[in-house]
């Protein structure tokens, strides 16, 4: 196939034209992408998707995920691609692509929140199989990935991504990716089950066991994780709940909380504070007083970063309390519109930066995560 033919493909893809133009105008290192610009590569990966979809090994939900991943996996490259004096580099393009992809997917009303997250996981981690293979990662490192995303789809997509480019070390990469899909993935699924089965087992556990699973995961004690997932699901329910909101400013968190939980004590906590990111004394006193007496509460988190969010969750774990995250996903345009209607509007550039920093937490960081 000729590059010219690829560039002349129909432009009726469900991506705003501005992004297609940016991808078309973003060059790549010919050592790894001799097919040319990012749009060329994207269209080649899309062709690989259609070939894979015709093999009958994917269900309809998997087809939807891989289709959108093919379109969006490198959409962050235009924002980070730089000439380093010898070649074009796109360091960090995976993470840079997540907020752009999320914004596009939020315009697609027929894509469910669960499907949206599966797509964003592939955008964020589509190079993981290759990078872990190159550094000869341990099985436990692969297991850590398997606890938070569908590694079967990740492996299938990594092969699509490889076949959609022309690179000097294609055979070496192909061997690494085939090892991931044909050896690593079956080995993990034989032990742990599929990603959905793992998450179902986690959700069946009581909060106390979920706390122990999270602690074992942090300490990379995977035998303990396996044991807890297998046996620890039938203990008593917690005394109360703590709802913690996660989202950018102007994403409607406070209004939602006022409407849905107006009968619960509420405390507002932001990422601001001392340099260590420790919790404010006011929040500690609020949680201690209420949770120790069995009173459910709400913490309205304003632009919390991952470190502070986890400190709040760890503090709550000391009580017989279920931690429920309320994860607010809004399109950037909706956030900017809500901001424009505010009595005290925030700087739009600050909101754009906050939006780019939003990532869904690990599925086990809380006892449950609700996408609002």
PDB file of N, CA and C in Angstrom, residues 267 269 279-293 297 315 319:
ATOM      1  N   UNK A 267     -17.568  17.789  53.969  1.00  0.00           N
ATOM      2  CA  UNK A 267     -16.364  18.592  54.196  1.00  0.00           C
ATOM      3  C   UNK A 267     -15.679  18.808  52.851  1.00  0.00           C
ATOM      4  N   UNK A 269     -12.344  19.610  50.716  1.00  0.00           N
ATOM      5  CA  UNK A 269     -10.889  19.510  50.843  1.00  0.00           C
ATOM      6  C   UNK A 269     -10.265  19.658  49.471  1.00  0.00           C
ATOM      7  N   UNK A 279      -3.039  15.916  55.073  1.00  0.00           N
ATOM      8  CA  UNK A 279      -4.431  16.293  55.244  1.00  0.00           C
ATOM      9  C   UNK A 279      -4.540  17.430  56.257  1.00  0.00           C
ATOM     10  N   UNK A 280      -5.515  18.285  56.027  1.00  0.00           N
ATOM     11  CA  UNK A 280      -5.731  19.375  56.979  1.00  0.00           C
ATOM     12  C   UNK A 280      -6.232  18.806  58.295  1.00  0.00           C
ATOM     13  N   UNK A 281      -5.929  19.490  59.376  1.00  0.00           N
ATOM     14  CA  UNK A 281      -6.400  19.033  60.688  1.00  0.00           C
ATOM     15  C   UNK A 281      -7.916  19.046  60.733  1.00  0.00           C
ATOM     16  N   UNK A 282      -8.500  20.011  60.035  1.00  0.00           N
ATOM     17  CA  UNK A 282      -9.962  20.087  60.004  1.00  0.00           C
ATOM     18  C   UNK A 282     -10.580  18.842  59.397  1.00  0.00           C
ATOM     19  N   UNK A 283      -9.979  18.327  58.320  1.00  0.00           N
ATOM     20  CA  UNK A 283     -10.499  17.111  57.694  1.00  0.00           C
ATOM     21  C   UNK A 283     -10.321  15.912  58.624  1.00  0.00           C
ATOM     22  N   UNK A 284      -9.152  15.804  59.246  1.00  0.00           N
ATOM     23  CA  UNK A 284      -8.918  14.686  60.162  1.00  0.00           C
ATOM     24  C   UNK A 284      -9.944  14.688  61.297  1.00  0.00           C
ATOM     25  N   UNK A 285     -10.190  15.871  61.878  1.00  0.00           N
ATOM     26  CA  UNK A 285     -11.149  15.970  62.987  1.00  0.00           C
ATOM     27  C   UNK A 285     -12.549  15.610  62.501  1.00  0.00           C
ATOM     28  N   UNK A 286     -12.905  16.083  61.315  1.00  0.00           N
ATOM     29  CA  UNK A 286     -14.234  15.801  60.750  1.00  0.00           C
ATOM     30  C   UNK A 286     -14.427  14.306  60.551  1.00  0.00           C
ATOM     31  N   UNK A 287     -13.446  13.651  59.949  1.00  0.00           N
ATOM     32  CA  UNK A 287     -13.562  12.214  59.700  1.00  0.00           C
ATOM     33  C   UNK A 287     -13.578  11.416  60.995  1.00  0.00           C
ATOM     34  N   UNK A 288     -12.685  11.770  61.914  1.00  0.00           N
ATOM     35  CA  UNK A 288     -12.602  11.026  63.167  1.00  0.00           C
ATOM     36  C   UNK A 288     -13.905  11.107  63.952  1.00  0.00           C
ATOM     37  N   UNK A 289     -14.448  12.310  64.055  1.00  0.00           N
ATOM     38  CA  UNK A 289     -15.659  12.506  64.865  1.00  0.00           C
ATOM     39  C   UNK A 289     -16.848  11.752  64.291  1.00  0.00           C
ATOM     40  N   UNK A 290     -16.983  11.779  62.974  1.00  0.00           N
ATOM     41  CA  UNK A 290     -18.157  11.162  62.348  1.00  0.00           C
ATOM     42  C   UNK A 290     -17.999   9.655  62.156  1.00  0.00           C
ATOM     43  N   UNK A 291     -16.873   9.229  61.618  1.00  0.00           N
ATOM     44  CA  UNK A 291     -16.716   7.807  61.294  1.00  0.00           C
ATOM     45  C   UNK A 291     -16.627   6.951  62.558  1.00  0.00           C
ATOM     46  N   UNK A 292     -16.026   7.482  63.621  1.00  0.00           N
ATOM     47  CA  UNK A 292     -15.928   6.711  64.861  1.00  0.00           C
ATOM     48  C   UNK A 292     -17.293   6.470  65.485  1.00  0.00           C
ATOM     49  N   UNK A 293     -18.259   7.323  65.163  1.00  0.00           N
ATOM     50  CA  UNK A 293     -19.617   7.149  65.691  1.00  0.00           C
ATOM     51  C   UNK A 293     -20.548   6.464  64.694  1.00  0.00           C
ATOM     52  N   UNK A 297     -20.402  10.069  55.716  1.00  0.00           N
ATOM     53  CA  UNK A 297     -20.028  11.443  55.389  1.00  0.00           C
ATOM     54  C   UNK A 297     -19.677  11.559  53.919  1.00  0.00           C
ATOM     55  N   UNK A 315      -6.424   7.182  55.503  1.00  0.00           N
ATOM     56  CA  UNK A 315      -6.913   7.634  56.808  1.00  0.00           C
ATOM     57  C   UNK A 315      -8.269   7.008  57.118  1.00  0.00           C
ATOM     58  N   UNK A 319     -11.019   3.149  59.978  1.00  0.00           N
ATOM     59  CA  UNK A 319     -12.343   3.051  60.576  1.00  0.00           C
ATOM     60  C   UNK A 319     -13.144   1.965  59.841  1.00  0.00           C
TER      61      UNK A 319
END
